[in-house]
Coordinates of C-alpha atoms in Angstrom, one line a residue:
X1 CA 87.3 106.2 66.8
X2 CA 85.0 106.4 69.5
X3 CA 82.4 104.5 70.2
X4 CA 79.1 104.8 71.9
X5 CA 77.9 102.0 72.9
X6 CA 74.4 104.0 73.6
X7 CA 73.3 103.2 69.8
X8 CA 73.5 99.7 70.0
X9 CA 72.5 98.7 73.8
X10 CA 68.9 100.3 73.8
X11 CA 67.9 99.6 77.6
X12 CA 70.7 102.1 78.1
X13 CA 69.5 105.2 76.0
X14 CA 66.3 105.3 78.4
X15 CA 68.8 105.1 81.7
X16 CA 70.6 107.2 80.2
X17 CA 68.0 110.3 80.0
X18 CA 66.7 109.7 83.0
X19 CA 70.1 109.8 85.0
X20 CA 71.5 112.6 82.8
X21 CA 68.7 114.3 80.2
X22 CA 67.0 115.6 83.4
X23 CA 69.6 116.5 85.5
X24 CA 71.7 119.7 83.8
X25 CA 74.1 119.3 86.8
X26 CA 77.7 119.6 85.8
X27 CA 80.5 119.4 87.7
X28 CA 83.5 121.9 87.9
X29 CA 86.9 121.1 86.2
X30 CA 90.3 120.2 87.2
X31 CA 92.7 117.2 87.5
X32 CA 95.8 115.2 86.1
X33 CA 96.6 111.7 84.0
X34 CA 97.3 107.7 85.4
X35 CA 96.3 104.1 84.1
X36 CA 95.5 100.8 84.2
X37 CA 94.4 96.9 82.2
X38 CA 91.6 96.9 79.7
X39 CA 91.4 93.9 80.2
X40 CA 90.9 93.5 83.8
X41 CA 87.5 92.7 85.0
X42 CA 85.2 94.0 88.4
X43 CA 85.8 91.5 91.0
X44 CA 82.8 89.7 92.6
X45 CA 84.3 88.3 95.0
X46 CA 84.3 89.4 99.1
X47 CA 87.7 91.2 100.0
X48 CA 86.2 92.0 102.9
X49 CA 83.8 91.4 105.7
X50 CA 79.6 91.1 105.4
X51 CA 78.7 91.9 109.2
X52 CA 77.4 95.2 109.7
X53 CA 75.4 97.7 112.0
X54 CA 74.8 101.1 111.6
X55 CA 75.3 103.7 114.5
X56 CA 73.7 107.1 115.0
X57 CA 75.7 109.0 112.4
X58 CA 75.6 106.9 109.7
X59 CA 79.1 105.3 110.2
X60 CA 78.9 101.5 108.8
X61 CA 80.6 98.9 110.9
X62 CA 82.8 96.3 110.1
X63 CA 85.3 93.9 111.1
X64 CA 87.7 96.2 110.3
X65 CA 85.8 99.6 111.9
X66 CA 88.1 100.8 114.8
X67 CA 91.0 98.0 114.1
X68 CA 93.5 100.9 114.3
X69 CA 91.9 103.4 117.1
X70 CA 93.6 105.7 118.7
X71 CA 96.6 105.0 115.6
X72 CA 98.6 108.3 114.5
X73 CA 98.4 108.5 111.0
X74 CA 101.1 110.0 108.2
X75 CA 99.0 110.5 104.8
X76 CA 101.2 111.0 101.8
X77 CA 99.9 112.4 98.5
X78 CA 102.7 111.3 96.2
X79 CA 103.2 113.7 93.6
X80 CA 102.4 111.6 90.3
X81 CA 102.6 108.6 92.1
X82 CA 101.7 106.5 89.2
X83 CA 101.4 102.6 88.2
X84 CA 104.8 102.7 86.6
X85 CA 106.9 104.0 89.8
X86 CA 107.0 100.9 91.8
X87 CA 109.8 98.3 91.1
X88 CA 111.2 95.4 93.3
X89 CA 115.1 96.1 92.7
X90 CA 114.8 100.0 92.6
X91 CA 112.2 101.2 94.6
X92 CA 112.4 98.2 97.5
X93 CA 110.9 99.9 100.4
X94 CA 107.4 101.0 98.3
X95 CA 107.5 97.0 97.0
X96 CA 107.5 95.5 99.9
X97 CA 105.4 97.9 101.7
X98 CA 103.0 97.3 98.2
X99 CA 103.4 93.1 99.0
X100 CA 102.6 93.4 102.5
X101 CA 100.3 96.3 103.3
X102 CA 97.1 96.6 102.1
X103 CA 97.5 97.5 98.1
X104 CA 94.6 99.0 96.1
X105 CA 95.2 96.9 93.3
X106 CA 92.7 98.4 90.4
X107 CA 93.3 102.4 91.9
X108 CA 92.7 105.1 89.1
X109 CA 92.9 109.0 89.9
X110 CA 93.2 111.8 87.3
X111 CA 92.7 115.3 88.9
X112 CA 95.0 118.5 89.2
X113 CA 97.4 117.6 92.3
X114 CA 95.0 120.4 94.5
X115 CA 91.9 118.3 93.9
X116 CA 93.5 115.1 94.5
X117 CA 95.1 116.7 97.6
X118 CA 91.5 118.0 98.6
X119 CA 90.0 114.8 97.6
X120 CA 92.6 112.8 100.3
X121 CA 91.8 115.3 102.9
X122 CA 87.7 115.8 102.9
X123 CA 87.1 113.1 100.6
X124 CA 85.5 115.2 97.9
X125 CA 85.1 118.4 96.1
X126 CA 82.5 121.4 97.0
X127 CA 81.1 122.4 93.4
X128 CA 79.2 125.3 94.7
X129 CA 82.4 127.4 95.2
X130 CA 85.6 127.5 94.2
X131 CA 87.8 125.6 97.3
X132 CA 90.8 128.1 97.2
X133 CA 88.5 131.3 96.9
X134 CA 88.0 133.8 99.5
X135 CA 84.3 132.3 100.5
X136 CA 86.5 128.8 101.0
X137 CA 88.4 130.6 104.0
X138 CA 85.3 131.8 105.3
X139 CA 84.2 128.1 105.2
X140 CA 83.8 125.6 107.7
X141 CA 84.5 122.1 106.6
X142 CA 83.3 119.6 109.2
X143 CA 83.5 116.4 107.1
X144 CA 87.6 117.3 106.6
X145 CA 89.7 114.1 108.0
X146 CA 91.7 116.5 109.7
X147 CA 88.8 118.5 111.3
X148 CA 87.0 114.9 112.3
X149 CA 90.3 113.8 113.6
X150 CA 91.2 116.9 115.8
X151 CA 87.6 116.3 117.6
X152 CA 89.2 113.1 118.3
X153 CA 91.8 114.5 120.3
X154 CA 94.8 114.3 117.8
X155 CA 97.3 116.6 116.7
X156 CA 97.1 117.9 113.0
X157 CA 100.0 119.2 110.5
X158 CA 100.0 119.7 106.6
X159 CA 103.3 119.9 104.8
X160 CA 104.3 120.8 101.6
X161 CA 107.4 122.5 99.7
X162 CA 105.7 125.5 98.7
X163 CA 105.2 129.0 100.1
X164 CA 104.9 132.2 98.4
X165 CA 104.1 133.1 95.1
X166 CA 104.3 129.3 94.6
X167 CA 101.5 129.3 96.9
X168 CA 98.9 129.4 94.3
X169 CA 96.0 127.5 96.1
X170 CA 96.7 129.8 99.7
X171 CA 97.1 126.3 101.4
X172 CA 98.7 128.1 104.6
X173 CA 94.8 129.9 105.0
X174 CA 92.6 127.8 103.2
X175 CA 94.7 123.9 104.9
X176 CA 94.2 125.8 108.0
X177 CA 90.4 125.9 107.8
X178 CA 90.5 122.4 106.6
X179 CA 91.7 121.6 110.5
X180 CA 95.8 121.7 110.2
X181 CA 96.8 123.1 113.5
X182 CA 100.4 123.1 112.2
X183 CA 101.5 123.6 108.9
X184 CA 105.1 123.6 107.3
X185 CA 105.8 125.1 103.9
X186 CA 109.3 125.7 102.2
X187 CA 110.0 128.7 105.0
X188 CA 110.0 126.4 107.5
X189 CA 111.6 123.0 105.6
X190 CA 114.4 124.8 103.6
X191 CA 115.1 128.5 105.6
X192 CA 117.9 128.9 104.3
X193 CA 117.1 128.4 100.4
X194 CA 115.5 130.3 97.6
X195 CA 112.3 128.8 96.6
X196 CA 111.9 126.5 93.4
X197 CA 110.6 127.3 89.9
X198 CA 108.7 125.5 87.9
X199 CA 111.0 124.7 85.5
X200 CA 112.1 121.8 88.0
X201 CA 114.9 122.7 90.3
X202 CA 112.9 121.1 93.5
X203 CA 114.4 119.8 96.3
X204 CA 114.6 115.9 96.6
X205 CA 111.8 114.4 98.6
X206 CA 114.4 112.4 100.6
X207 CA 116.1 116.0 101.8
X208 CA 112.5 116.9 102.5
X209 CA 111.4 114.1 104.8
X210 CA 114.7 115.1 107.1
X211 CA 113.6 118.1 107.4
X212 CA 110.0 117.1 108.6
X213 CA 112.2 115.6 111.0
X214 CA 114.0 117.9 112.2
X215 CA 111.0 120.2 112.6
X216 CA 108.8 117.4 114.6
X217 CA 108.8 117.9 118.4
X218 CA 109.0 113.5 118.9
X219 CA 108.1 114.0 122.7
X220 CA 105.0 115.8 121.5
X221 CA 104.1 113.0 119.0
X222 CA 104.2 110.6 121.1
X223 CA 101.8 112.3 124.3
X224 CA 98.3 112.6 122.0
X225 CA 97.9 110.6 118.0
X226 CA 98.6 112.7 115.3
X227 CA 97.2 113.3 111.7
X228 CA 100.3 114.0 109.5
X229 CA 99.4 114.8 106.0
X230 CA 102.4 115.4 103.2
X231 CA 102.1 116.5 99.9
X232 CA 105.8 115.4 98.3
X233 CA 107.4 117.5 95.5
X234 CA 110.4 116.0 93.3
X235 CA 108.2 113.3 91.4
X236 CA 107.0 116.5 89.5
X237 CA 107.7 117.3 85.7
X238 CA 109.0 118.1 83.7
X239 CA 111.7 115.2 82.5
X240 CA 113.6 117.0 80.0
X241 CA 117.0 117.4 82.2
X242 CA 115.6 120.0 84.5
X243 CA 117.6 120.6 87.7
X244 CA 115.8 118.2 89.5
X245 CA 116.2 115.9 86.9
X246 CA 120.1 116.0 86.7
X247 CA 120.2 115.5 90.7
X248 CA 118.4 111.9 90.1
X249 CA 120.8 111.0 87.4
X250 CA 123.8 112.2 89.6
X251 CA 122.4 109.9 92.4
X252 CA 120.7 106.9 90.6
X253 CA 121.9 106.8 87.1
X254 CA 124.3 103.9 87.4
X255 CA 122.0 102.0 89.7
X256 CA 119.0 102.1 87.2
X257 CA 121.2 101.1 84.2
X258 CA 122.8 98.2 86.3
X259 CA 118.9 97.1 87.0
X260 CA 118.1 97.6 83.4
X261 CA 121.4 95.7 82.2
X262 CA 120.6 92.6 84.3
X263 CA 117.1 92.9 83.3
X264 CA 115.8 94.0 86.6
X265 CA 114.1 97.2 85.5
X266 CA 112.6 97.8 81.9
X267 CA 111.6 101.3 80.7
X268 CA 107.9 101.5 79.7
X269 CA 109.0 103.3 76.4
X270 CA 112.2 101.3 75.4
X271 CA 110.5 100.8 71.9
X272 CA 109.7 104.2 71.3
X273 CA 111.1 106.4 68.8
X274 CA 112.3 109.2 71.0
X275 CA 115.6 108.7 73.2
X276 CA 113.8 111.7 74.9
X277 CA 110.7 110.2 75.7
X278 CA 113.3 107.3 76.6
X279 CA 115.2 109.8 78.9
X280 CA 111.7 111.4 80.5
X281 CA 111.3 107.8 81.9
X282 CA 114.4 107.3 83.1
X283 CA 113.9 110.5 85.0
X284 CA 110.9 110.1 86.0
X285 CA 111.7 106.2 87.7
X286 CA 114.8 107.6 89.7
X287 CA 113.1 110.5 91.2
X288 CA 110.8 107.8 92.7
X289 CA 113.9 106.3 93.6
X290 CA 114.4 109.4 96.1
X291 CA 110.6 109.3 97.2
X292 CA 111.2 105.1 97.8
X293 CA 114.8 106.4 99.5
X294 CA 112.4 109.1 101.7
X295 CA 109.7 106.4 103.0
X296 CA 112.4 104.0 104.0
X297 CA 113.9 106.8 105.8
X298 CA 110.6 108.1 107.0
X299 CA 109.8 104.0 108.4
X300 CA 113.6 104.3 110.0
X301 CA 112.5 107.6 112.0
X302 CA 109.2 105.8 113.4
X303 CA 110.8 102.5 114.1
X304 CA 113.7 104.5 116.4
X305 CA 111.7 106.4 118.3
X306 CA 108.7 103.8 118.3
X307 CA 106.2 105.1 116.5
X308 CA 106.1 102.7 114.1
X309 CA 103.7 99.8 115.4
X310 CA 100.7 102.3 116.3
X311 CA 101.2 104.6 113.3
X312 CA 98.9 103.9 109.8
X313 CA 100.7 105.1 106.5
X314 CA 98.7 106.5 103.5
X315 CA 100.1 107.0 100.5
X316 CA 98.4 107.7 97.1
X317 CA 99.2 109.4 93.6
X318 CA 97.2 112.4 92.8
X319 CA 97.8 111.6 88.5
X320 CA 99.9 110.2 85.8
X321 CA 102.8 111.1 84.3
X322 CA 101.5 113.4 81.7
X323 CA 104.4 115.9 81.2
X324 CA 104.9 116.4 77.0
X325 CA 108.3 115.0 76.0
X326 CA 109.6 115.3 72.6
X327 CA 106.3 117.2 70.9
X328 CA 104.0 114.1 72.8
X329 CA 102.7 113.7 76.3
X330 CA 104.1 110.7 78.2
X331 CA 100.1 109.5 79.0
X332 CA 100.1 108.7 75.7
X333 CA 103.0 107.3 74.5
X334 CA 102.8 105.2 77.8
X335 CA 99.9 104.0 77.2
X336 CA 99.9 103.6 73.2
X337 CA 96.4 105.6 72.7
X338 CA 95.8 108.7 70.6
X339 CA 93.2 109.9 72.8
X340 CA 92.5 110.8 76.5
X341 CA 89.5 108.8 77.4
X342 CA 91.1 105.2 78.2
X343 CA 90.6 104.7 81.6
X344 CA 93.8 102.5 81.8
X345 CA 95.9 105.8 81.1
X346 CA 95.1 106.6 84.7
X347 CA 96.2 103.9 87.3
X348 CA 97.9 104.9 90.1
X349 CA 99.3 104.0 93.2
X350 CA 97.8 103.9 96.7
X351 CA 98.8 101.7 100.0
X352 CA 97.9 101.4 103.3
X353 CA 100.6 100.1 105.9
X354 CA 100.6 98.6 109.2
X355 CA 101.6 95.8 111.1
X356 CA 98.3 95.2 112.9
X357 CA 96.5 96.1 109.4
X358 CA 98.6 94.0 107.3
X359 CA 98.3 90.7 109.4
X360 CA 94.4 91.2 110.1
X361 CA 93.9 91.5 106.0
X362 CA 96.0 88.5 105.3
X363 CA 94.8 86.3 108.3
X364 CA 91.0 86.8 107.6
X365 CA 91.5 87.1 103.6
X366 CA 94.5 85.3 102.8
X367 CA 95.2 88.1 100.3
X368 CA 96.6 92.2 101.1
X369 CA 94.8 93.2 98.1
X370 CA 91.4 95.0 97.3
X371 CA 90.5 93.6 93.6
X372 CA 87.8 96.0 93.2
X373 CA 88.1 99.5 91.7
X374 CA 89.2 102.0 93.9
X375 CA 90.4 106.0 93.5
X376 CA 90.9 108.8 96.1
X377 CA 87.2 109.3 97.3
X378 CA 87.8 105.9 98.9
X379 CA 91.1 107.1 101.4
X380 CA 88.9 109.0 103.8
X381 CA 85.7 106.9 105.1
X382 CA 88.3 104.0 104.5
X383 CA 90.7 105.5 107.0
X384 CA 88.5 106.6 109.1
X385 CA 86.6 103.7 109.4
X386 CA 90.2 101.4 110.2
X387 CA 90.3 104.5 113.2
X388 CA 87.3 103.4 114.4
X389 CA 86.3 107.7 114.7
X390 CA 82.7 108.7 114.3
X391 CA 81.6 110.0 111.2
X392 CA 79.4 110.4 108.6
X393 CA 79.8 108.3 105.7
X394 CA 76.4 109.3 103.4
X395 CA 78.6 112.5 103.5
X396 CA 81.6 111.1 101.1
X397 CA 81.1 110.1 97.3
X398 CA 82.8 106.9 97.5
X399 CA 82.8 104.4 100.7
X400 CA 85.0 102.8 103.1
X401 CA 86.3 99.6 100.9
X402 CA 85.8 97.3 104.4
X403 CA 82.0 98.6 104.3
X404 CA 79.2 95.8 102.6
X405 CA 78.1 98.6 100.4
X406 CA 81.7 98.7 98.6
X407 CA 81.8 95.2 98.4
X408 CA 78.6 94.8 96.7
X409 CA 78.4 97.4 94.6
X410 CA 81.8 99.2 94.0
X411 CA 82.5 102.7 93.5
X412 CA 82.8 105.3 91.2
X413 CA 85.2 108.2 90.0
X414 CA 84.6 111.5 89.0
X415 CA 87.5 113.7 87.5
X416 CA 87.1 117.4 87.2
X417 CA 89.9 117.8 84.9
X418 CA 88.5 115.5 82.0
X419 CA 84.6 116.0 82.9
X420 CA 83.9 112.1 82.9
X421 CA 83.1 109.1 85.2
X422 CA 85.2 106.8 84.8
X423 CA 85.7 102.9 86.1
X424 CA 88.7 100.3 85.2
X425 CA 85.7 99.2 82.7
X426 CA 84.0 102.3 81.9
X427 CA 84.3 106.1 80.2
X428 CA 81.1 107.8 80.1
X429 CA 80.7 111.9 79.5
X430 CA 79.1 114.3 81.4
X431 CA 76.1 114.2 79.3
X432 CA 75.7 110.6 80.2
X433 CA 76.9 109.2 76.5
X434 CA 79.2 105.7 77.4
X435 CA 82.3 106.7 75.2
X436 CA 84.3 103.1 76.1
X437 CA 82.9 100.1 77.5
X438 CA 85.4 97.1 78.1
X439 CA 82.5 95.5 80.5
X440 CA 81.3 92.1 78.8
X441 CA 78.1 92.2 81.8
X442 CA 75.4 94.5 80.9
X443 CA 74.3 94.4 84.6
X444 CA 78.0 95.8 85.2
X445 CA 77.0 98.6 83.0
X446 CA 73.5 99.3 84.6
X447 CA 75.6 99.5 87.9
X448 CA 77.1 101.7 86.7
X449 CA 74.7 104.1 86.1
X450 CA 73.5 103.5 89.5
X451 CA 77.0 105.1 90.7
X452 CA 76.5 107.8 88.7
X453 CA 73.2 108.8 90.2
X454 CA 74.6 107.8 93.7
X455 CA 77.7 110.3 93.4
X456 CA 75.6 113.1 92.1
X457 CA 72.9 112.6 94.7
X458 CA 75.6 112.5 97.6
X459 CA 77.0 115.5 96.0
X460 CA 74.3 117.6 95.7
X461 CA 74.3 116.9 99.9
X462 CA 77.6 118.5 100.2
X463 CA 77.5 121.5 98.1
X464 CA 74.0 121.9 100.1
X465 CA 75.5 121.9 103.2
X466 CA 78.7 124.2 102.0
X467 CA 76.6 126.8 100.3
X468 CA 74.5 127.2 103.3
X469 CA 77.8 127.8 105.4
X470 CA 78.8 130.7 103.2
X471 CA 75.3 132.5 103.0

């Protein structure tokens, strides 16, 4: 049963109206499923650095601010790159780079993959139109990480396995707008194949990443930085033995069951009822097998052509695993609740890797991780920031996690899929009624609402600013 913790905490009803009963702004809907620990609490504590100046666009500096400039960067959106896909025997490359680089330790995202994919990109959503309509091509988008970075002087691809009537979101026209000079979709990384279905016979990230390879121009790479963005594929329901799913089991099946027999890997739902909710998981853990298998080939590639030292890795999930299995949805039976609004049904992964990165973090902190919640709308001022670029951060929902303003106060998330903020701590509606509140600080939950007011505010700016491109 729900509970709403606005009928017993009374300060709150009065917050409450005046952040929400005023304020009839709603935002649009879309997203996907991932989770987290009820029980784990906001840290107070200073990940990262207190110094800071402001410059003429707004950009906060920090210790970290331009740590990485003139970097190339390779941002991957891992198709449901969620909490339960990272293991130290079977997916060793991901572990280690989780141990070493810098690991967003209390990360949530639940959005349709396009929105999270949007989200990594521009770090937000325009509510004023809809992003993949014809009045989105005729946009300009100046606050894109792509766009910013191409000002910078840096080469700029997108890639994905899709392409056409698979290209439901017109990424090759609306990705280019976003500031892609380059873009590869499955005409270009598989010429020779049929395109996939959606009843799962994708091709295996791992086959993927070589033919980003092959199509890379290295000499080219290496005369300006680039901007590489990748949105991966096989990780993608369903797990009912689809085609994809067969192709794991034909190249991971006795490796996982060695794991699981020596007690190196345990399946999430070993007690459940259903051997096909049992076999969903198994499918799902060795097609991240193949995306751990892609990375490490991906890190091979950089390394022999070196690229590796100046390039910065991205990688986040866009959602959970929420395909149905067996007449129930894997959220759920994951995370043992009967209904969606448990913030710890949507942790997922996200990591950022380098060598220079990873030995500043543990040198000044003595730590790699942030403890602080984090979701998408943190990637872009946080990468941007590490790159040292100009840009303007009162222009992003959420705030580079190396800025004062993130340390002290925390962030936010917005899903458009489920209609709710949501924290590690936190579920509260779009009409502002708290519907789960594991905080055991009232002042947590008053910060709360601060977000709240603080995400709407900042995007009110950006739908401003996008409707009055399109007028």
């Amino acid at each position: 049963m729900k509970r709403n913790i606005t009928n017993k905490l009374s300060f709150l009803i009065s917050i409450s109206f005046f952040l929400f009963g005023c304020n009839n702004n709603s935002f649009s809907s879309s997203s996907t499923i991932v989770s987290t620990n009820n029980s784990s609490s906001t840290s107070t504590s200073t990940f990262l650095n207190s110094t800071t100046k402001t410059n003429s666009s707004s950009t906060i500096e920090n210790e970290f601010t331009g740590l990485l400039k003139n970097y190339n960067v390779i941002s991957i959106m891992i198709e449901t790159g969620s909490q339960y896909m990272v293991n130290p025997t079977l997916t060793p490359t991901l572990y280690k780079m989780q141990e070493e680089g810098l690991d967003f330790n209390i990360n949530y995202s639940k959005n349709k993959t396009n929105i999270s994919e949007l989200i990594g990109i521009i770090g937000s959503k325009p509510t004023s139109f809809d992003p993949w309509s014809s009045l989105a091509i005729d946009n300009s988008y100046p606050y894109s990480s792509a766009n910013i970075l191409k000002q910078n002087d840096y080469n700029t691809f997108f890639i994905h396995d899709t392409g056409g009537d698979k290209d439901i979101y017109d990424r090759k026209n609306f990705n280019a707008k976003l500031g892609f000079d380059t873009l590869y979709f499955h005409e270009d990384l598989y010429p020779d194949t049929p395109i996939w279905n959606w009843g799962g016979n994708y091709p295996a990230d791992l086959d993927t990443e070589q033919n980003i390879e092959r199509l890379l121009n290295v000499d080219a790479l290496k005369e300006k930085p680039f901007y590489l963005f990748w949105t991966t594929l096989s990780m993608h329901g369903p797990y009912s033995g689809s085609e994809t799913n067969k192709y794991m089991k034909e190249l991971y099946y006795d490796e996982l069951k060695d794991a699981e027999e020596k007690g190196f890997w345990t399946n999430p739902l070993k007690d459940d009822t259903s051997e096909i909710r049992k076999r969903g998981m198994e499918y799902y853990q060795m097609a991240s097998m193949n995306f751990d298998r892609s990375v490490e080939h991906l890190l091979s590639y950089l390394k022999a052509n070196n690229l590796f030292e100046n390039t910065l890795i991205v990688m986040y999930g866009d959602h959970e695993v929420y395909y149905s299995c067996d007449g129930k949805d894997l959220n759920l039976a994951l995370s043992g609740h009967e209904e969606r609004d448990y913030p710890d049904i949507y942790k997922t992964f996200m990591n950022f890797y380098n060598p220079t990165l990873n030995e500043k973090i543990i040198k000044v902190y003595n730590k790699n991780t942030v403890d602080k919640f984090t979701s998408p709308y943190n990637l872009v001022p946080t990468m941007l920031d590490i790159l040292g670029v100009d840009y303007n951060s009162s222009m992003y929902p959420a705030k580079s996690v190396f800025s004062r303003r993130f340390q002290e106060n925390g962030d936010i998330f917005y899903s458009y899929e489920l209609n709710s903020f949501f924290t590690d701590l936190i579920w509260i509606d779009n009409d502002g009624n708290i519907v789960r509140n594991f905080a055991d600080d009232k002042k947590i939950t008053q910060n709360i609402f601060i977000l709240i007011e603080d995400f709407k505010n900042t995007q009110q700016e950006i739908d401003s600013l996008y409707e009055g491109s399109i007028q």
